[in-house]
Coordinates of N, CA and C and ligand atoms in Angstrom, one line a residue:
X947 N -30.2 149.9 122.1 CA -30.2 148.5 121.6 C -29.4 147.7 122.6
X948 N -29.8 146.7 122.7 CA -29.5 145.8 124.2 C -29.0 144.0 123.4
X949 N -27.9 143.3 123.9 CA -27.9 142.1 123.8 C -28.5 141.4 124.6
X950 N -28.7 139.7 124.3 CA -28.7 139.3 125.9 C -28.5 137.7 124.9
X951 N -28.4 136.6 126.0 CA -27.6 135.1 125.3 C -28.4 134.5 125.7
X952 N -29.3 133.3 124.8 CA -30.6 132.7 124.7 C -29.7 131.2 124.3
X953 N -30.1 130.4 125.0 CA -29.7 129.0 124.8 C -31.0 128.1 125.2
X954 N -30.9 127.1 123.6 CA -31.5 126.3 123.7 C -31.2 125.0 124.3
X955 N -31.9 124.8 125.3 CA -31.4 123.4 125.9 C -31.2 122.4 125.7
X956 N -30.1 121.1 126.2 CA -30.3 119.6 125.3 C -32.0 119.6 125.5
X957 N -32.7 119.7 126.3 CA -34.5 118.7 126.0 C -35.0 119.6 125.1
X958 N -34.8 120.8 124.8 CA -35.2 121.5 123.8 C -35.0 121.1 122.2
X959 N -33.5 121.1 122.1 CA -33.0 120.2 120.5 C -33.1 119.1 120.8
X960 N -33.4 118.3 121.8 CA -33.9 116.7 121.2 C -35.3 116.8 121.4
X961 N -36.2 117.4 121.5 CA -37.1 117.3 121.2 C -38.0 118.2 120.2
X962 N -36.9 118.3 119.3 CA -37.5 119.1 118.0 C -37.6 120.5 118.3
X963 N -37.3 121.4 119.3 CA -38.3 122.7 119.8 C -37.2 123.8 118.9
X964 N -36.1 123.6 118.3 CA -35.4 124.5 117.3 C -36.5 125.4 117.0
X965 N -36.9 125.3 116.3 CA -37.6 126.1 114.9 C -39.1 126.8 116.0
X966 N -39.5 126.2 116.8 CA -40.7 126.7 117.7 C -40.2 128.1 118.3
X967 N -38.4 127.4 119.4 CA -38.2 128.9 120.2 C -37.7 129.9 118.7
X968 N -37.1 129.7 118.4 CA -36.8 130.2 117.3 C -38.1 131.6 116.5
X969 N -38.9 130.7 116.0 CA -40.5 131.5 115.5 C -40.8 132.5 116.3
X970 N -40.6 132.4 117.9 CA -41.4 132.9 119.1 C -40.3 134.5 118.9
X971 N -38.9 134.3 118.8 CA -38.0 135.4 118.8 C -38.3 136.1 118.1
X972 N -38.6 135.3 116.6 CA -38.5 136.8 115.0 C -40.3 137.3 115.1
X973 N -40.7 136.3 115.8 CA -42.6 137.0 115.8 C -42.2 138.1 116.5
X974 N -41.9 138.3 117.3 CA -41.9 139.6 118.4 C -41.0 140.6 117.8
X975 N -40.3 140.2 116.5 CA -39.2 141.0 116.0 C -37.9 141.4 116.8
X976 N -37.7 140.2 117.6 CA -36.1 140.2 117.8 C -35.3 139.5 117.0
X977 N -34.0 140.2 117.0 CA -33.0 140.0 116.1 C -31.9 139.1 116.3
X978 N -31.4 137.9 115.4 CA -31.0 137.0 116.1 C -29.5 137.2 115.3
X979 N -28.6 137.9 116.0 CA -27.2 138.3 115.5 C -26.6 137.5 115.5
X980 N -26.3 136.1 116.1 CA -25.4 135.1 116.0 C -25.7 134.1 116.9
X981 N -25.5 132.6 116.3 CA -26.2 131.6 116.3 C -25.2 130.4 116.0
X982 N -25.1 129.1 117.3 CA -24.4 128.1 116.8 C -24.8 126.7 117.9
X983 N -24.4 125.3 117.3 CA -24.8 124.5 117.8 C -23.5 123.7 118.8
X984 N -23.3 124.0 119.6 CA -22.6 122.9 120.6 C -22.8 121.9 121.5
X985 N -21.8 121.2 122.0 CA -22.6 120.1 122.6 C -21.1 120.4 124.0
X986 N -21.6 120.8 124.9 CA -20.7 121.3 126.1 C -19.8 120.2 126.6
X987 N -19.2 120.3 127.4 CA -18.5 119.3 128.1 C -19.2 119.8 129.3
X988 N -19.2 118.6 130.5 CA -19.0 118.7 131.8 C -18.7 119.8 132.3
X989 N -17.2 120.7 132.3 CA -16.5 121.3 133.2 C -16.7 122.7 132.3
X990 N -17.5 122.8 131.2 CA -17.5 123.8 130.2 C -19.1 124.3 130.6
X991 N -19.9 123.0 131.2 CA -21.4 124.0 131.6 C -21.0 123.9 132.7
X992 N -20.1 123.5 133.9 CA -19.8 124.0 135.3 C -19.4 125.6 135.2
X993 N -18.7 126.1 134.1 CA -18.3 127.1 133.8 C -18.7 128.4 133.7
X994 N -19.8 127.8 132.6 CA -21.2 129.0 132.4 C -21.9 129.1 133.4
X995 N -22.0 127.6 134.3 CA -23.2 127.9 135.6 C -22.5 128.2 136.7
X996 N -21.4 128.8 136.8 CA -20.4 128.8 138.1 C -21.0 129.9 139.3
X997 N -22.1 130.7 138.9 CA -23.0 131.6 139.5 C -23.4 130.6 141.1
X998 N -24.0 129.5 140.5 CA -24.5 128.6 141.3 C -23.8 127.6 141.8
X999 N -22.8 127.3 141.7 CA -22.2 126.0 141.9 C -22.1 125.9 143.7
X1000 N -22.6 126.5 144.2 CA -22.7 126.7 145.6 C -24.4 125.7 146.0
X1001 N -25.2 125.7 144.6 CA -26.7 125.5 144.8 C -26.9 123.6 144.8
X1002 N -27.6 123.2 145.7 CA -27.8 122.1 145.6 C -28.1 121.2 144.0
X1003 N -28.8 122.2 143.3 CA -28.9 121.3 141.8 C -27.6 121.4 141.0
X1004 N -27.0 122.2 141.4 CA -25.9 122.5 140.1 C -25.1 121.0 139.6
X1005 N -24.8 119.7 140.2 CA -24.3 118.8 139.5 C -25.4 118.5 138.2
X1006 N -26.3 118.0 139.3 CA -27.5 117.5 138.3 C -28.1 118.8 137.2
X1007 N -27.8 119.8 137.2 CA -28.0 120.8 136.1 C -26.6 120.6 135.3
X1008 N -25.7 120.6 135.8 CA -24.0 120.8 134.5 C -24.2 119.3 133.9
X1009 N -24.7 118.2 134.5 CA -24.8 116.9 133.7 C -26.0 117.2 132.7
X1010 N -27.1 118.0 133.2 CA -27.8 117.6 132.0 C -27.4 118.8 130.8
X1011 N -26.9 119.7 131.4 CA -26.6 121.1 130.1 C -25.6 120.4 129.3
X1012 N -24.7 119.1 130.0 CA -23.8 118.4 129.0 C -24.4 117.4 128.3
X1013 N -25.4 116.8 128.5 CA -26.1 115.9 128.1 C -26.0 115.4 126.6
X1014 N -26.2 116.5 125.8 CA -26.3 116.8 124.5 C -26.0 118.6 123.9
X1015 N -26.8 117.9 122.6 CA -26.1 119.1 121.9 C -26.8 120.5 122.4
X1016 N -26.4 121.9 122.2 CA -27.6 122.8 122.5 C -27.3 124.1 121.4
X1017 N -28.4 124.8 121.5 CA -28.1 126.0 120.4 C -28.1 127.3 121.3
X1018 N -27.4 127.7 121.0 CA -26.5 129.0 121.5 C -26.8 130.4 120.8
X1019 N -27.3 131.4 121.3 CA -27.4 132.1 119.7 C -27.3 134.0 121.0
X1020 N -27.0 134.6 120.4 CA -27.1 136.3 121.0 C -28.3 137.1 120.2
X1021 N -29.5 137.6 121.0 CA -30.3 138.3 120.8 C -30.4 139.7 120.8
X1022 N -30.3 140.3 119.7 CA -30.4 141.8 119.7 C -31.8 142.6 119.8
X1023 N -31.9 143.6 120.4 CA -33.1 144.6 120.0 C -33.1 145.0 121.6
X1024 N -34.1 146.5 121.5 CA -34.8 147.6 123.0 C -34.8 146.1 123.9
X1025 N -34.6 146.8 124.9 CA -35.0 145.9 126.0 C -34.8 144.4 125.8
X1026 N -34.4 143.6 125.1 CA -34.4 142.4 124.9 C -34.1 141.4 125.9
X1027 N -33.2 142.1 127.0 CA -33.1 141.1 128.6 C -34.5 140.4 128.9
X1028 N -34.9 141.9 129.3 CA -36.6 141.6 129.3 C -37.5 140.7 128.5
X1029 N -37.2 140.8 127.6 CA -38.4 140.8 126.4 C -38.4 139.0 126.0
X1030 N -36.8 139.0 126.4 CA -36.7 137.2 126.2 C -37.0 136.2 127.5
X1031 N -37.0 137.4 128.7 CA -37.3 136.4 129.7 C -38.9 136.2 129.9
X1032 N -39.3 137.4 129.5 CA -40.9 137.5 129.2 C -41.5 136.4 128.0
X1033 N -40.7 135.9 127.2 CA -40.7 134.8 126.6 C -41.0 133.5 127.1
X1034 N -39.7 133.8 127.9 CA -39.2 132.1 128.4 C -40.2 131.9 129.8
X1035 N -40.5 132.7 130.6 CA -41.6 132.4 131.3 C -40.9 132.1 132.9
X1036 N -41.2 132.1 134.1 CA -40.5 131.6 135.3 C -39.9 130.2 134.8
X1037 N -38.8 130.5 135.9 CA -38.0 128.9 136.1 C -38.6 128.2 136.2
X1038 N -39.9 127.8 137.1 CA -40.3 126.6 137.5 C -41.4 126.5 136.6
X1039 N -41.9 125.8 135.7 CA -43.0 125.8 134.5 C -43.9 125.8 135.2
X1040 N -44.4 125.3 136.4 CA -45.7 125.4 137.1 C -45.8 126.7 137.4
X1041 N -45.0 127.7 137.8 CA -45.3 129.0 137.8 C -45.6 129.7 136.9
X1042 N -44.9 129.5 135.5 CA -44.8 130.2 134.1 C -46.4 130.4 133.7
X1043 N -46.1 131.4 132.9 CA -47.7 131.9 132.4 C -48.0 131.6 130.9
X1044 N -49.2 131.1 131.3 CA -49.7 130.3 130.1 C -49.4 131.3 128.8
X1045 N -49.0 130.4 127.9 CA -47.9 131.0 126.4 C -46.5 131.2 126.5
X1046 N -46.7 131.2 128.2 CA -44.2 131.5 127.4 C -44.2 129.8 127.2
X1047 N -42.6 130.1 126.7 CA -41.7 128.3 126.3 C -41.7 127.7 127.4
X1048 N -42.2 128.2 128.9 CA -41.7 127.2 129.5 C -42.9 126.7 129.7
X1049 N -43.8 127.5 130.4 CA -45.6 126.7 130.1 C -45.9 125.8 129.3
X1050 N -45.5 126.1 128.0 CA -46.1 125.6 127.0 C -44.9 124.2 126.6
X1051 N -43.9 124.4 127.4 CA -43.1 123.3 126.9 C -41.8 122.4 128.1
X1052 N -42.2 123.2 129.0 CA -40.9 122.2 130.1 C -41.6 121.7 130.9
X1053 N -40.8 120.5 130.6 CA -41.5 119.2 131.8 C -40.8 118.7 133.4
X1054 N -40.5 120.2 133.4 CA -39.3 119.6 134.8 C -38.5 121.4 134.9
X1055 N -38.3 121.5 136.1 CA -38.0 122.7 136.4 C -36.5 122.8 136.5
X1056 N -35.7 121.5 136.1 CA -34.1 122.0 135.2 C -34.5 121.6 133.8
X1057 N -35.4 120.7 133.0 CA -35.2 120.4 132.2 C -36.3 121.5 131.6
X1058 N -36.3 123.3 131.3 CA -37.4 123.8 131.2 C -36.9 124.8 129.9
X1059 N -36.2 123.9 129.0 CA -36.2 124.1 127.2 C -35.0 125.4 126.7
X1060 N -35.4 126.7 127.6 CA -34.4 127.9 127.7 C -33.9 128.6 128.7
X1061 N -32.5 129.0 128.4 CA -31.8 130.3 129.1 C -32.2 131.2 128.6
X1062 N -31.8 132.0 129.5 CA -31.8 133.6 129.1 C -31.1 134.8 130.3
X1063 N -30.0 135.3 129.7 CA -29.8 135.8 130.8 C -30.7 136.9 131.5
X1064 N -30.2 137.0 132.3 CA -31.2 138.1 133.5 C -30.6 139.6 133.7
X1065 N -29.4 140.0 133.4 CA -29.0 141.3 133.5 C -27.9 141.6 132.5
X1066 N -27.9 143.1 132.5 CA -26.8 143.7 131.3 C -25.2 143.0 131.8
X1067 N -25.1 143.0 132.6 CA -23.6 142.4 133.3 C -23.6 141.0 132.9
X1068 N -24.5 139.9 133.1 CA -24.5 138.7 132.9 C -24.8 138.5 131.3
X1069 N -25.3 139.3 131.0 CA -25.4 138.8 129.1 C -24.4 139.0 128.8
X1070 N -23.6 140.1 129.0 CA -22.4 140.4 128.8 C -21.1 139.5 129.0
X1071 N -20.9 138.7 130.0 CA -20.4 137.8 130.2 C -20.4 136.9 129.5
X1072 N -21.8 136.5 129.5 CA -22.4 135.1 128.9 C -22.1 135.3 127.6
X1073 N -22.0 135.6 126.7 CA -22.0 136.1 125.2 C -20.8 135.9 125.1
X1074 N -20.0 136.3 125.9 CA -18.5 136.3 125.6 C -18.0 134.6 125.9
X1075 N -18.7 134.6 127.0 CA -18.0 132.4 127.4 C -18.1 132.1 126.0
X1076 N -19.3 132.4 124.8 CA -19.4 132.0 123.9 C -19.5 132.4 122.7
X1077 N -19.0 133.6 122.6 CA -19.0 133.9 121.2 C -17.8 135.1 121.0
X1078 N -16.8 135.5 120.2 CA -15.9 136.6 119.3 C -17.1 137.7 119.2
X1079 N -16.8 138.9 119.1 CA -17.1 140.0 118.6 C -17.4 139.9 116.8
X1080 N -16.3 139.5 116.4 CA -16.7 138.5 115.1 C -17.4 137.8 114.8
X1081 N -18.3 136.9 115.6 CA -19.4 136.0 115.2 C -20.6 136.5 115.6
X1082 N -20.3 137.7 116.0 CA -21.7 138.9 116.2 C -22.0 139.7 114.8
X1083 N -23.1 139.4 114.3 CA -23.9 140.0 113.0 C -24.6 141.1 113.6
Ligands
UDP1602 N1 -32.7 124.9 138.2 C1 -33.0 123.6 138.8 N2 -33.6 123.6 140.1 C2 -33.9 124.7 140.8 C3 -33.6 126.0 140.2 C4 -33.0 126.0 138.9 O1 -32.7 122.6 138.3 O2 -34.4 124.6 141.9 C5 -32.1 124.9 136.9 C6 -33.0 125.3 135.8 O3 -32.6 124.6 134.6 C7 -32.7 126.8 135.7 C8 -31.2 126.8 135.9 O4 -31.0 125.9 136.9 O5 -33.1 127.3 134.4 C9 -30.6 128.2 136.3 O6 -31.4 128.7 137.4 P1 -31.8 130.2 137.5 O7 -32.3 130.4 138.9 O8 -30.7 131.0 137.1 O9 -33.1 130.3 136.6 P2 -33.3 130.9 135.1 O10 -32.5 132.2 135.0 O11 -32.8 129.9 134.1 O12 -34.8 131.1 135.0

């Protein structure tokens, strides 16, 4: 059994897509252990993105991850690293394959709806920037 940390982005919750990525997780039968709504600060998504802050987009990515609110939630189940990036589709939506969230739903290759981490070390991490051991179901 594998975690991994799935965030919905500000263009995602202002544009209604809650309940869409949401549907897409429990259809495949992953398990959604814990779940909450924040709205970052500045120096709080420089934090989470600190991987990149070397990368030419990273201002223009921590301003828009602060933008607004976002939903935050840890995904359980086999392989699930995989299974949610296989969801979310490439970074850049022009690449992504027709049916993942990002094909089917980002309009801009930062503004492209979800995270997801990419390895056992980085979910790991990431889960923790944002969640207790206690607010894991
Ligand atoms: N991003 C961007 N421009 C780029 C590459 C990435 O704005 O050229 C943004 C995009 O929102 C992406 C995030 O930075 O989701 C993190 O990039 P990463 O390469 O880790 O992609 P991901 O793991 O999200 O697919």
């Amino acid at each position: 059994m594998e975690r991994t940390l799935s965030i919905i982005k500000p263009d995602g919750v202002s544009r209604g897509l809650i309940g869409e990525v949401i549907k897409r997780f429990e259809k495949e039968g992953i398990k959604i252990a814990a779940m909450k709504m924040l709205h970052l600060t500045k120096k709080e998504a420089e934090g989470f993105y600190a991987v990149h802050k070397e990368k030419p987009f990273f201002d223009s990515l921590t301003d828009f991850m602060s933008s607004g609110p976002i939903v935050v939630m840890v995904l359980e189940g086999e392989n699930v690293i995989q299974r949610n990036r296989d969801l979310m589709g490439a970074t850049n939506y022009k690449e992504a394959k027709p049916g993942t969230i990002r094909a089917d739903f980002a309009t801009d290759i930062e503004k492209n709806v979800v995270h997801g981490s990419d390895s056992p070390e980085n979910a790991q991490k990431e889960i923790a920037y944002f969640f207790s051991e206690l607010e894991i179901h």
